[in-house]
PDB file of C-alpha atoms in Angstrom:
ATOM      1  CA  UNK W 163       1.345 -18.128   1.805  1.00 45.00           C
ATOM      2  CA  UNK W 164       1.274 -19.321   5.544  1.00 50.00           C
ATOM      3  CA  UNK W 165      -0.694 -16.662   6.913  1.00 50.00           C
ATOM      4  CA  UNK W 166      -3.802 -17.204   4.961  1.00 46.00           C
ATOM      5  CA  UNK W 167      -4.406 -20.758   5.813  1.00 56.00           C
ATOM      6  CA  UNK W 168      -4.017 -19.859   9.875  1.00 55.00           C
ATOM      7  CA  UNK W 169      -6.916 -17.863  10.756  1.00 65.00           C
ATOM      8  CA  UNK W 170      -8.514 -20.692  12.835  1.00 75.00           C
ATOM      9  CA  UNK W 171      -4.823 -22.356  14.474  1.00 79.00           C
ATOM     10  CA  UNK W 172      -4.262 -21.433  17.884  1.00 82.00           C
ATOM     11  CA  UNK W 173      -1.089 -18.810  18.022  1.00 86.00           C
ATOM     12  CA  UNK W 174       1.124 -21.821  19.921  1.00 85.00           C
ATOM     13  CA  UNK W 175       0.821 -24.287  16.355  1.00 87.00           C
ATOM     14  CA  UNK W 176       1.155 -21.470  14.032  1.00 89.00           C
ATOM     15  CA  UNK W 177       4.650 -20.644  15.774  1.00 90.00           C
ATOM     16  CA  UNK W 178       5.394 -24.099  15.483  1.00 90.00           C
ATOM     17  CA  UNK W 179       4.574 -24.487  11.967  1.00 89.00           C
ATOM     18  CA  UNK W 180       6.238 -21.218  11.057  1.00 92.00           C
ATOM     19  CA  UNK W 181       9.193 -22.835  12.894  1.00 92.00           C
ATOM     20  CA  UNK W 182       8.959 -25.419  10.261  1.00 91.00           C
ATOM     21  CA  UNK W 183       8.324 -23.869   7.047  1.00 92.00           C
ATOM     22  CA  UNK W 184      11.115 -21.355   8.078  1.00 93.00           C
ATOM     23  CA  UNK W 185      13.331 -24.439   7.679  1.00 93.00           C
ATOM     24  CA  UNK W 186      11.680 -25.259   4.269  1.00 93.00           C
ATOM     25  CA  UNK W 187      11.696 -21.688   2.986  1.00 94.00           C
ATOM     26  CA  UNK W 188      14.885 -21.655   1.179  1.00 94.00           C
ATOM     27  CA  UNK W 189      14.753 -24.361   0.045  1.00 94.00           C
ATOM     28  CA  UNK W 190      10.880 -23.707  -1.629  1.00 95.00           C
ATOM     29  CA  UNK W 191      12.158 -20.415  -3.130  1.00 95.00           C
ATOM     30  CA  UNK W 192      15.407 -22.445  -4.744  1.00 95.00           C
ATOM     31  CA  UNK W 193      12.713 -25.090  -6.189  1.00 95.00           C
ATOM     32  CA  UNK W 194      10.520 -21.918  -6.830  1.00 95.00           C
ATOM     33  CA  UNK W 195      13.135 -20.569  -9.146  1.00 95.00           C
ATOM     34  CA  UNK W 196      14.693 -23.721 -10.628  1.00 95.00           C
ATOM     35  CA  UNK W 197      11.101 -24.379 -11.771  1.00 95.00           C
ATOM     36  CA  UNK W 198      10.418 -20.896 -13.462  1.00 95.00           C
ATOM     37  CA  UNK W 199      13.356 -21.596 -15.442  1.00 94.00           C
ATOM     38  CA  UNK W 200      12.957 -25.283 -16.486  1.00 94.00           C
ATOM     39  CA  UNK W 201       9.604 -24.989 -17.661  1.00 94.00           C
ATOM     40  CA  UNK W 202       9.707 -21.920 -20.298  1.00 94.00           C
ATOM     41  CA  UNK W 203      13.114 -23.789 -21.378  1.00 93.00           C
ATOM     42  CA  UNK W 204      11.341 -26.813 -22.068  1.00 92.00           C
ATOM     43  CA  UNK W 205       8.263 -25.677 -23.494  1.00 93.00           C
ATOM     44  CA  UNK W 206      10.525 -23.259 -25.826  1.00 92.00           C
ATOM     45  CA  UNK W 207      13.566 -25.696 -26.709  1.00 89.00           C
ATOM     46  CA  UNK W 208      11.010 -28.353 -27.566  1.00 87.00           C
ATOM     47  CA  UNK W 209       8.794 -25.724 -29.278  1.00 89.00           C
ATOM     48  CA  UNK W 210      11.411 -24.556 -31.530  1.00 84.00           C
ATOM     49  CA  UNK W 211      13.018 -28.094 -32.154  1.00 80.00           C
ATOM     50  CA  UNK W 212       9.534 -29.697 -33.346  1.00 82.00           C
ATOM     51  CA  UNK W 213       8.868 -26.471 -35.622  1.00 80.00           C
ATOM     52  CA  UNK W 214      12.651 -27.065 -36.890  1.00 78.00           C
ATOM     53  CA  UNK W 215      12.494 -30.654 -37.873  1.00 76.00           C
ATOM     54  CA  UNK W 216       9.003 -30.143 -39.411  1.00 79.00           C
ATOM     55  CA  UNK W 217       9.871 -26.758 -41.443  1.00 75.00           C
ATOM     56  CA  UNK W 218      13.392 -26.388 -41.795  1.00 67.00           C
ATOM     57  CA  UNK W 219      14.353 -29.607 -42.056  1.00 68.00           C
ATOM     58  CA  UNK W 220      18.376 -30.800 -41.337  1.00 65.00           C
ATOM     59  CA  UNK W 221      20.841 -28.833 -43.320  1.00 68.00           C
ATOM     60  CA  UNK W 222      23.959 -28.010 -43.126  1.00 67.00           C
ATOM     61  CA  UNK W 223      23.679 -24.790 -42.121  1.00 70.00           C
ATOM     62  CA  UNK W 224      21.235 -25.369 -39.437  1.00 75.00           C
ATOM     63  CA  UNK W 225      22.774 -27.850 -36.981  1.00 78.00           C
ATOM     64  CA  UNK W 226      23.728 -25.246 -34.933  1.00 82.00           C
ATOM     65  CA  UNK W 227      20.478 -23.768 -34.405  1.00 80.00           C
ATOM     66  CA  UNK W 228      19.454 -27.733 -33.422  1.00 80.00           C
ATOM     67  CA  UNK W 229      22.578 -27.845 -31.099  1.00 85.00           C
ATOM     68  CA  UNK W 230      21.185 -24.375 -29.550  1.00 87.00           C
ATOM     69  CA  UNK W 231      17.743 -26.200 -28.524  1.00 86.00           C
ATOM     70  CA  UNK W 232      19.109 -29.604 -27.919  1.00 88.00           C
ATOM     71  CA  UNK W 233      21.435 -27.458 -24.964  1.00 92.00           C
ATOM     72  CA  UNK W 234      18.283 -25.439 -23.600  1.00 92.00           C
ATOM     73  CA  UNK W 235      16.030 -28.759 -23.514  1.00 92.00           C
ATOM     74  CA  UNK W 236      19.440 -30.575 -21.487  1.00 95.00           C
ATOM     75  CA  UNK W 237      19.390 -27.455 -19.270  1.00 95.00           C
ATOM     76  CA  UNK W 238      15.515 -27.773 -18.660  1.00 94.00           C
ATOM     77  CA  UNK W 239      15.540 -31.181 -18.028  1.00 96.00           C
ATOM     78  CA  UNK W 240      18.520 -31.014 -15.595  1.00 96.00           C
ATOM     79  CA  UNK W 241      16.432 -27.672 -13.926  1.00 96.00           C
ATOM     80  CA  UNK W 242      13.425 -30.023 -13.593  1.00 95.00           C
ATOM     81  CA  UNK W 243      15.038 -32.712 -12.217  1.00 96.00           C
ATOM     82  CA  UNK W 244      16.595 -30.726  -9.600  1.00 96.00           C
ATOM     83  CA  UNK W 245      13.345 -29.617  -8.546  1.00 96.00           C
ATOM     84  CA  UNK W 246      12.386 -33.156  -8.175  1.00 96.00           C
ATOM     85  CA  UNK W 247      15.523 -33.709  -5.963  1.00 96.00           C
ATOM     86  CA  UNK W 248      14.538 -30.193  -3.914  1.00 96.00           C
ATOM     87  CA  UNK W 249      10.847 -31.626  -3.243  1.00 95.00           C
ATOM     88  CA  UNK W 250      12.043 -35.392  -1.970  1.00 95.00           C
ATOM     89  CA  UNK W 251      14.467 -33.133   0.203  1.00 95.00           C
ATOM     90  CA  UNK W 252      11.802 -30.886   1.840  1.00 95.00           C
ATOM     91  CA  UNK W 253       9.293 -33.596   2.614  1.00 94.00           C
ATOM     92  CA  UNK W 254      12.473 -35.525   4.027  1.00 94.00           C
ATOM     93  CA  UNK W 255      13.542 -32.239   6.635  1.00 94.00           C
ATOM     94  CA  UNK W 256       9.497 -31.639   7.253  1.00 93.00           C
ATOM     95  CA  UNK W 257       9.665 -35.761   8.276  1.00 94.00           C
ATOM     96  CA  UNK W 258      12.405 -35.137  10.367  1.00 94.00           C
ATOM     97  CA  UNK W 259      11.448 -31.639  11.994  1.00 94.00           C
ATOM     98  CA  UNK W 260       8.266 -33.443  12.516  1.00 93.00           C
ATOM     99  CA  UNK W 261       9.210 -36.693  14.086  1.00 94.00           C
ATOM    100  CA  UNK W 262      12.099 -34.887  15.987  1.00 94.00           C
ATOM    101  CA  UNK W 263       9.325 -32.608  17.367  1.00 94.00           C
ATOM    102  CA  UNK W 264       7.299 -35.286  18.830  1.00 93.00           C
ATOM    103  CA  UNK W 265      10.176 -37.261  20.229  1.00 94.00           C
ATOM    104  CA  UNK W 266      11.128 -34.276  22.288  1.00 92.00           C
ATOM    105  CA  UNK W 267       7.764 -33.473  23.501  1.00 90.00           C
ATOM    106  CA  UNK W 268       7.979 -33.543  28.040  1.00 90.00           C
ATOM    107  CA  UNK W 269       3.779 -33.297  28.033  1.00 90.00           C
ATOM    108  CA  UNK W 270       2.786 -36.480  25.420  1.00 90.00           C
ATOM    109  CA  UNK W 271       3.172 -39.970  26.897  1.00 91.00           C
ATOM    110  CA  UNK W 272       5.382 -42.286  24.938  1.00 91.00           C
ATOM    111  CA  UNK W 273       2.824 -44.335  23.848  1.00 93.00           C
ATOM    112  CA  UNK W 274       0.897 -41.310  22.376  1.00 92.00           C
ATOM    113  CA  UNK W 275       4.579 -40.660  20.832  1.00 92.00           C
ATOM    114  CA  UNK W 276       4.776 -43.727  18.995  1.00 94.00           C
ATOM    115  CA  UNK W 277       0.876 -43.639  17.928  1.00 94.00           C
ATOM    116  CA  UNK W 278       1.742 -39.958  16.445  1.00 94.00           C
ATOM    117  CA  UNK W 279       5.054 -41.070  14.921  1.00 94.00           C
ATOM    118  CA  UNK W 280       3.954 -44.620  13.237  1.00 94.00           C
ATOM    119  CA  UNK W 281       0.603 -42.452  11.680  1.00 94.00           C
ATOM    120  CA  UNK W 282       3.388 -40.473  10.049  1.00 93.00           C
ATOM    121  CA  UNK W 283       5.605 -43.235   9.144  1.00 92.00           C
ATOM    122  CA  UNK W 284       2.831 -44.783   7.191  1.00 94.00           C
ATOM    123  CA  UNK W 285       0.960 -41.851   5.494  1.00 91.00           C
ATOM    124  CA  UNK W 286       3.827 -38.995   5.142  1.00 90.00           C
ATOM    125  CA  UNK W 287       1.246 -37.064   3.194  1.00 91.00           C
ATOM    126  CA  UNK W 288      -0.750 -36.772   6.011  1.00 91.00           C
ATOM    127  CA  UNK W 289       1.959 -35.688   8.336  1.00 91.00           C
ATOM    128  CA  UNK W 290       1.364 -31.968   8.663  1.00 91.00           C
ATOM    129  CA  UNK W 291      -2.724 -33.130   9.441  1.00 92.00           C
ATOM    130  CA  UNK W 292      -1.179 -35.512  12.222  1.00 92.00           C
ATOM    131  CA  UNK W 293       1.410 -33.182  13.622  1.00 92.00           C
ATOM    132  CA  UNK W 294      -1.075 -30.528  14.062  1.00 92.00           C
ATOM    133  CA  UNK W 295      -3.122 -33.282  16.048  1.00 92.00           C
ATOM    134  CA  UNK W 296       0.021 -33.606  17.990  1.00 93.00           C
ATOM    135  CA  UNK W 297       0.040 -30.070  18.635  1.00 92.00           C
ATOM    136  CA  UNK W 298      -3.536 -29.448  20.130  1.00 92.00           C
ATOM    137  CA  UNK W 299      -3.354 -32.675  22.054  1.00 92.00           C
ATOM    138  CA  UNK W 300      -0.235 -31.247  23.414  1.00 92.00           C
ATOM    139  CA  UNK W 301      -1.378 -27.756  23.757  1.00 91.00           C
ATOM    140  CA  UNK W 302      -4.798 -29.435  25.748  1.00 91.00           C
ATOM    141  CA  UNK W 303      -2.189 -31.615  28.196  1.00 90.00           C
ATOM    142  CA  UNK W 304      -0.420 -28.364  28.937  1.00 89.00           C
ATOM    143  CA  UNK W 305      -3.349 -26.501  29.988  1.00 89.00           C
ATOM    144  CA  UNK W 306      -4.642 -29.519  32.177  1.00 88.00           C
ATOM    145  CA  UNK W 307      -1.340 -29.734  33.810  1.00 87.00           C
ATOM    146  CA  UNK W 308      -1.490 -25.812  34.562  1.00 85.00           C
ATOM    147  CA  UNK W 309      -4.835 -25.681  35.921  1.00 79.00           C
TER     148      UNK W 309
END
């Protein structure tokens, strides 16, 4: 997934982003597995439950079927809720990594570091773009220092 998007990104920035994605990949895999089971369980259980109510109604022998559909829906909802929690956890892990990396930089001055951290905290959806801009500035300053 990551290698497709990085044709134009310098090698040093790719390495930093790969470090970030390596931290996120276990959570991303877990999230994908949960979502893979949650959505079909919800669709199957709700669809069957609706057909059950419309066509069969509630009779004495059908309560077991209704309970099975309800349990399937409950499991699907629980897995779906867990995916929401995992997404929040991934976002927080991403923010922590990016902010720590900015804070640990020796090349960028404190004013620019504060500017980048403020940008990331004010608009977390653009954290990766801001992080890439930070890495580009850091690489430019490293080249200037080396020359």
